[in-house]
Amino acid sequence: IGVNALQVVLAPVPGHVIGLANGYLFGILMGTVYSMVGLVIGSAVAMLLGRVFGRPLVVRLVGSDNIEKLDRMAHRRGHIFFFLVFLLPMLPDDLACFAVGLSPLSIPFILLLAAIGRLPGMVVSSWIGAEAGSMSTTGWALLLGGALLLGFLAIVFRKRVEAALLGLARMIDRRKRSP
């Protein structure tokens, strides 16, 4: 739980790697529970750091370019944008926690959205970790190849994914506002 919380604030490793380890060590259910508790605690700490210490600390921790970009999107799209960031893999969800702290958005509500959005990914990570001991070499090779391919595609198509994400947030926002 502590390692998961720290990885959100310090971001030395992706959270799914820890989810894999939790699944391997504790099984699917408890691995997911431990991962989610740590992610919620870490997310709350990151949001509170942003809220209490403001932009100077957040810029020092995650860089001005990242925060300015997330900050602009947060002010334009709010809750919907953050839910999609937490739901979709390969997006900077840990950095988004700091941006939430800089925004006027409700931290408890965003924490709920973060937990709901991150849950599917943590279940999959814990499941893979729990099955790691019984997975064949071919299975591992396919899993690693698929992960590398997804990572490569995320890097190559990052701008398109961001544009699609913003378009989806705009569409949901318009539907929410129309009577």
PDB file of N, CA and C in Angstrom, residues 119-175:
ATOM      1  N   LEU A 119      -9.724   1.351 -11.280  1.00  0.00           N
ATOM      2  CA  LEU A 119     -10.047  -0.011 -10.863  1.00  0.00           C
ATOM      3  C   LEU A 119      -9.890  -1.055 -11.974  1.00  0.00           C
ATOM      4  N   PRO A 120     -10.419  -0.847 -13.178  1.00  0.00           N
ATOM      5  CA  PRO A 120     -10.249  -1.893 -14.207  1.00  0.00           C
ATOM      6  C   PRO A 120      -8.786  -2.228 -14.496  1.00  0.00           C
ATOM      7  N   GLY A 121      -7.941  -1.224 -14.582  1.00  0.00           N
ATOM      8  CA  GLY A 121      -6.520  -1.464 -14.837  1.00  0.00           C
ATOM      9  C   GLY A 121      -5.840  -2.219 -13.712  1.00  0.00           C
ATOM     10  N   MET A 122      -6.216  -1.916 -12.481  1.00  0.00           N
ATOM     11  CA  MET A 122      -5.618  -2.614 -11.340  1.00  0.00           C
ATOM     12  C   MET A 122      -6.097  -4.054 -11.250  1.00  0.00           C
ATOM     13  N   VAL A 123      -7.359  -4.306 -11.617  1.00  0.00           N
ATOM     14  CA  VAL A 123      -7.849  -5.686 -11.633  1.00  0.00           C
ATOM     15  C   VAL A 123      -7.054  -6.497 -12.658  1.00  0.00           C
ATOM     16  N   VAL A 124      -6.853  -5.932 -13.837  1.00  0.00           N
ATOM     17  CA  VAL A 124      -6.093  -6.633 -14.882  1.00  0.00           C
ATOM     18  C   VAL A 124      -4.644  -6.842 -14.434  1.00  0.00           C
ATOM     19  N   SER A 125      -4.025  -5.812 -13.866  1.00  0.00           N
ATOM     20  CA  SER A 125      -2.636  -5.955 -13.395  1.00  0.00           C
ATOM     21  C   SER A 125      -2.528  -7.030 -12.321  1.00  0.00           C
ATOM     22  N   SER A 126      -3.444  -7.019 -11.365  1.00  0.00           N
ATOM     23  CA  SER A 126      -3.408  -8.023 -10.296  1.00  0.00           C
ATOM     24  C   SER A 126      -3.666  -9.418 -10.846  1.00  0.00           C
ATOM     25  N   TRP A 127      -4.568  -9.525 -11.809  1.00  0.00           N
ATOM     26  CA  TRP A 127      -4.854 -10.820 -12.416  1.00  0.00           C
ATOM     27  C   TRP A 127      -3.613 -11.367 -13.123  1.00  0.00           C
ATOM     28  N   ILE A 128      -2.945 -10.513 -13.894  1.00  0.00           N
ATOM     29  CA  ILE A 128      -1.731 -10.951 -14.593  1.00  0.00           C
ATOM     30  C   ILE A 128      -0.664 -11.361 -13.581  1.00  0.00           C
ATOM     31  N   GLY A 129      -0.504 -10.562 -12.534  1.00  0.00           N
ATOM     32  CA  GLY A 129       0.466 -10.907 -11.494  1.00  0.00           C
ATOM     33  C   GLY A 129       0.134 -12.219 -10.806  1.00  0.00           C
ATOM     34  N   ALA A 130      -1.147 -12.435 -10.519  1.00  0.00           N
ATOM     35  CA  ALA A 130      -1.558 -13.667  -9.851  1.00  0.00           C
ATOM     36  C   ALA A 130      -1.327 -14.891 -10.736  1.00  0.00           C
ATOM     37  N   GLU A 131      -1.431 -14.716 -12.028  1.00  0.00           N
ATOM     38  CA  GLU A 131      -1.255 -15.827 -12.971  1.00  0.00           C
ATOM     39  C   GLU A 131       0.195 -15.978 -13.435  1.00  0.00           C
ATOM     40  N   ALA A 132       1.060 -15.102 -12.977  1.00  0.00           N
ATOM     41  CA  ALA A 132       2.445 -15.087 -13.466  1.00  0.00           C
ATOM     42  C   ALA A 132       3.159 -16.414 -13.274  1.00  0.00           C
ATOM     43  N   GLY A 133       2.925 -17.066 -12.149  1.00  0.00           N
ATOM     44  CA  GLY A 133       3.618 -18.324 -11.878  1.00  0.00           C
ATOM     45  C   GLY A 133       3.202 -19.458 -12.791  1.00  0.00           C
ATOM     46  N   SER A 134       1.990 -19.399 -13.292  1.00  0.00           N
ATOM     47  CA  SER A 134       1.505 -20.496 -14.135  1.00  0.00           C
ATOM     48  C   SER A 134       1.516 -20.153 -15.623  1.00  0.00           C
ATOM     49  N   MET A 135       1.967 -18.970 -15.971  1.00  0.00           N
ATOM     50  CA  MET A 135       1.966 -18.555 -17.376  1.00  0.00           C
ATOM     51  C   MET A 135       3.166 -19.160 -18.108  1.00  0.00           C
ATOM     52  N   SER A 136       2.915 -19.643 -19.314  1.00  0.00           N
ATOM     53  CA  SER A 136       3.978 -20.246 -20.120  1.00  0.00           C
ATOM     54  C   SER A 136       4.895 -19.157 -20.681  1.00  0.00           C
ATOM     55  N   THR A 137       6.020 -19.589 -21.208  1.00  0.00           N
ATOM     56  CA  THR A 137       6.953 -18.655 -21.831  1.00  0.00           C
ATOM     57  C   THR A 137       6.291 -17.955 -23.014  1.00  0.00           C
ATOM     58  N   THR A 138       5.502 -18.700 -23.762  1.00  0.00           N
ATOM     59  CA  THR A 138       4.784 -18.118 -24.896  1.00  0.00           C
ATOM     60  C   THR A 138       3.799 -17.058 -24.411  1.00  0.00           C
ATOM     61  N   GLY A 139       3.092 -17.372 -23.338  1.00  0.00           N
ATOM     62  CA  GLY A 139       2.153 -16.404 -22.761  1.00  0.00           C
ATOM     63  C   GLY A 139       2.854 -15.126 -22.332  1.00  0.00           C
ATOM     64  N   TRP A 140       4.005 -15.278 -21.677  1.00  0.00           N
ATOM     65  CA  TRP A 140       4.773 -14.104 -21.254  1.00  0.00           C
ATOM     66  C   TRP A 140       5.259 -13.309 -22.463  1.00  0.00           C
ATOM     67  N   ALA A 141       5.719 -14.020 -23.476  1.00  0.00           N
ATOM     68  CA  ALA A 141       6.204 -13.336 -24.681  1.00  0.00           C
ATOM     69  C   ALA A 141       5.079 -12.551 -25.353  1.00  0.00           C
ATOM     70  N   LEU A 142       3.896 -13.159 -25.442  1.00  0.00           N
ATOM     71  CA  LEU A 142       2.751 -12.461 -26.024  1.00  0.00           C
ATOM     72  C   LEU A 142       2.344 -11.254 -25.185  1.00  0.00           C
ATOM     73  N   LEU A 143       2.327 -11.435 -23.884  1.00  0.00           N
ATOM     74  CA  LEU A 143       1.970 -10.340 -22.979  1.00  0.00           C
ATOM     75  C   LEU A 143       2.974  -9.196 -23.079  1.00  0.00           C
ATOM     76  N   LEU A 144       4.249  -9.507 -23.047  1.00  0.00           N
ATOM     77  CA  LEU A 144       5.287  -8.487 -23.155  1.00  0.00           C
ATOM     78  C   LEU A 144       5.238  -7.802 -24.514  1.00  0.00           C
ATOM     79  N   GLY A 145       5.075  -8.584 -25.571  1.00  0.00           N
ATOM     80  CA  GLY A 145       4.971  -8.009 -26.914  1.00  0.00           C
ATOM     81  C   GLY A 145       3.776  -7.083 -27.040  1.00  0.00           C
ATOM     82  N   GLY A 146       2.639  -7.506 -26.490  1.00  0.00           N
ATOM     83  CA  GLY A 146       1.440  -6.664 -26.517  1.00  0.00           C
ATOM     84  C   GLY A 146       1.634  -5.376 -25.731  1.00  0.00           C
ATOM     85  N   ALA A 147       2.259  -5.480 -24.569  1.00  0.00           N
ATOM     86  CA  ALA A 147       2.516  -4.281 -23.760  1.00  0.00           C
ATOM     87  C   ALA A 147       3.461  -3.329 -24.479  1.00  0.00           C
ATOM     88  N   LEU A 148       4.504  -3.869 -25.085  1.00  0.00           N
ATOM     89  CA  LEU A 148       5.442  -3.022 -25.826  1.00  0.00           C
ATOM     90  C   LEU A 148       4.760  -2.363 -27.019  1.00  0.00           C
ATOM     91  N   LEU A 149       3.922  -3.108 -27.706  1.00  0.00           N
ATOM     92  CA  LEU A 149       3.192  -2.560 -28.845  1.00  0.00           C
ATOM     93  C   LEU A 149       2.250  -1.436 -28.396  1.00  0.00           C
ATOM     94  N   LEU A 150       1.517  -1.671 -27.319  1.00  0.00           N
ATOM     95  CA  LEU A 150       0.630  -0.627 -26.798  1.00  0.00           C
ATOM     96  C   LEU A 150       1.416   0.610 -26.376  1.00  0.00           C
ATOM     97  N   GLY A 151       2.544   0.398 -25.719  1.00  0.00           N
ATOM     98  CA  GLY A 151       3.390   1.528 -25.321  1.00  0.00           C
ATOM     99  C   GLY A 151       3.891   2.310 -26.519  1.00  0.00           C
ATOM    100  N   PHE A 152       4.346   1.594 -27.533  1.00  0.00           N
ATOM    101  CA  PHE A 152       4.817   2.236 -28.754  1.00  0.00           C
ATOM    102  C   PHE A 152       3.693   3.032 -29.422  1.00  0.00           C
ATOM    103  N   LEU A 153       2.510   2.415 -29.544  1.00  0.00           N
ATOM    104  CA  LEU A 153       1.370   3.096 -30.154  1.00  0.00           C
ATOM    105  C   LEU A 153       0.953   4.320 -29.350  1.00  0.00           C
ATOM    106  N   ALA A 154       1.032   4.216 -28.030  1.00  0.00           N
ATOM    107  CA  ALA A 154       0.679   5.362 -27.179  1.00  0.00           C
ATOM    108  C   ALA A 154       1.636   6.523 -27.404  1.00  0.00           C
ATOM    109  N   ILE A 155       2.910   6.219 -27.591  1.00  0.00           N
ATOM    110  CA  ILE A 155       3.898   7.275 -27.838  1.00  0.00           C
ATOM    111  C   ILE A 155       3.686   7.885 -29.220  1.00  0.00           C
ATOM    112  N   VAL A 156       3.512   7.040 -30.216  1.00  0.00           N
ATOM    113  CA  VAL A 156       3.367   7.511 -31.600  1.00  0.00           C
ATOM    114  C   VAL A 156       2.080   8.312 -31.794  1.00  0.00           C
ATOM    115  N   PHE A 157       0.998   7.835 -31.195  1.00  0.00           N
ATOM    116  CA  PHE A 157      -0.309   8.468 -31.419  1.00  0.00           C
ATOM    117  C   PHE A 157      -0.779   9.313 -30.233  1.00  0.00           C
ATOM    118  N   ARG A 158       0.145   9.756 -29.407  1.00  0.00           N
ATOM    119  CA  ARG A 158      -0.193  10.505 -28.196  1.00  0.00           C
ATOM    120  C   ARG A 158      -1.051  11.732 -28.493  1.00  0.00           C
ATOM    121  N   LYS A 159      -0.660  12.517 -29.449  1.00  0.00           N
ATOM    122  CA  LYS A 159      -1.403  13.742 -29.767  1.00  0.00           C
ATOM    123  C   LYS A 159      -2.812  13.420 -30.275  1.00  0.00           C
ATOM    124  N   ARG A 160      -2.932  12.391 -31.075  1.00  0.00           N
ATOM    125  CA  ARG A 160      -4.257  11.999 -31.573  1.00  0.00           C
ATOM    126  C   ARG A 160      -5.140  11.492 -30.428  1.00  0.00           C
ATOM    127  N   VAL A 161      -4.538  10.724 -29.520  1.00  0.00           N
ATOM    128  CA  VAL A 161      -5.302  10.228 -28.374  1.00  0.00           C
ATOM    129  C   VAL A 161      -5.763  11.402 -27.510  1.00  0.00           C
ATOM    130  N   GLU A 162      -4.873  12.358 -27.277  1.00  0.00           N
ATOM    131  CA  GLU A 162      -5.248  13.543 -26.491  1.00  0.00           C
ATOM    132  C   GLU A 162      -6.371  14.322 -27.171  1.00  0.00           C
ATOM    133  N   ALA A 163      -6.278  14.481 -28.490  1.00  0.00           N
ATOM    134  CA  ALA A 163      -7.323  15.198 -29.226  1.00  0.00           C
ATOM    135  C   ALA A 163      -8.645  14.444 -29.148  1.00  0.00           C
ATOM    136  N   ALA A 164      -8.600  13.137 -29.277  1.00  0.00           N
ATOM    137  CA  ALA A 164      -9.819  12.328 -29.174  1.00  0.00           C
ATOM    138  C   ALA A 164     -10.401  12.412 -27.769  1.00  0.00           C
ATOM    139  N   LEU A 165      -9.531  12.393 -26.771  1.00  0.00           N
ATOM    140  CA  LEU A 165      -9.970  12.501 -25.380  1.00  0.00           C
ATOM    141  C   LEU A 165     -10.668  13.835 -25.138  1.00  0.00           C
ATOM    142  N   LEU A 166     -10.074  14.909 -25.628  1.00  0.00           N
ATOM    143  CA  LEU A 166     -10.698  16.225 -25.470  1.00  0.00           C
ATOM    144  C   LEU A 166     -12.003  16.313 -26.240  1.00  0.00           C
ATOM    145  N   GLY A 167     -12.056  15.711 -27.421  1.00  0.00           N
ATOM    146  CA  GLY A 167     -13.293  15.694 -28.195  1.00  0.00           C
ATOM    147  C   GLY A 167     -14.392  14.935 -27.465  1.00  0.00           C
ATOM    148  N   LEU A 168     -14.051  13.810 -26.881  1.00  0.00           N
ATOM    149  CA  LEU A 168     -15.017  13.041 -26.099  1.00  0.00           C
ATOM    150  C   LEU A 168     -15.501  13.835 -24.891  1.00  0.00           C
ATOM    151  N   ALA A 169     -14.584  14.502 -24.207  1.00  0.00           N
ATOM    152  CA  ALA A 169     -14.961  15.322 -23.056  1.00  0.00           C
ATOM    153  C   ALA A 169     -15.879  16.462 -23.488  1.00  0.00           C
ATOM    154  N   ARG A 170     -15.596  17.084 -24.631  1.00  0.00           N
ATOM    155  CA  ARG A 170     -16.458  18.166 -25.142  1.00  0.00           C
ATOM    156  C   ARG A 170     -17.854  17.642 -25.461  1.00  0.00           C
ATOM    157  N   MET A 171     -17.918  16.469 -26.097  1.00  0.00           N
ATOM    158  CA  MET A 171     -19.201  15.892 -26.461  1.00  0.00           C
ATOM    159  C   MET A 171     -20.025  15.570 -25.207  1.00  0.00           C
ATOM    160  N   ILE A 172     -19.408  14.978 -24.214  1.00  0.00           N
ATOM    161  CA  ILE A 172     -20.113  14.666 -22.965  1.00  0.00           C
ATOM    162  C   ILE A 172     -20.547  15.945 -22.272  1.00  0.00           C
ATOM    163  N   ASP A 173     -19.674  16.951 -22.286  1.00  0.00           N
ATOM    164  CA  ASP A 173     -19.983  18.224 -21.648  1.00  0.00           C
ATOM    165  C   ASP A 173     -21.184  18.893 -22.327  1.00  0.00           C
ATOM    166  N   ARG A 174     -21.245  18.852 -23.664  1.00  0.00           N
ATOM    167  CA  ARG A 174     -22.369  19.443 -24.397  1.00  0.00           C
ATOM    168  C   ARG A 174     -23.669  18.732 -24.068  1.00  0.00           C
ATOM    169  N   ARG A 175     -23.625  17.401 -24.009  1.00  0.00           N
ATOM    170  CA  ARG A 175     -24.832  16.631 -23.688  1.00  0.00           C
ATOM    171  C   ARG A 175     -25.300  16.919 -22.274  1.00  0.00           C
TER     172      ARG A 175
END
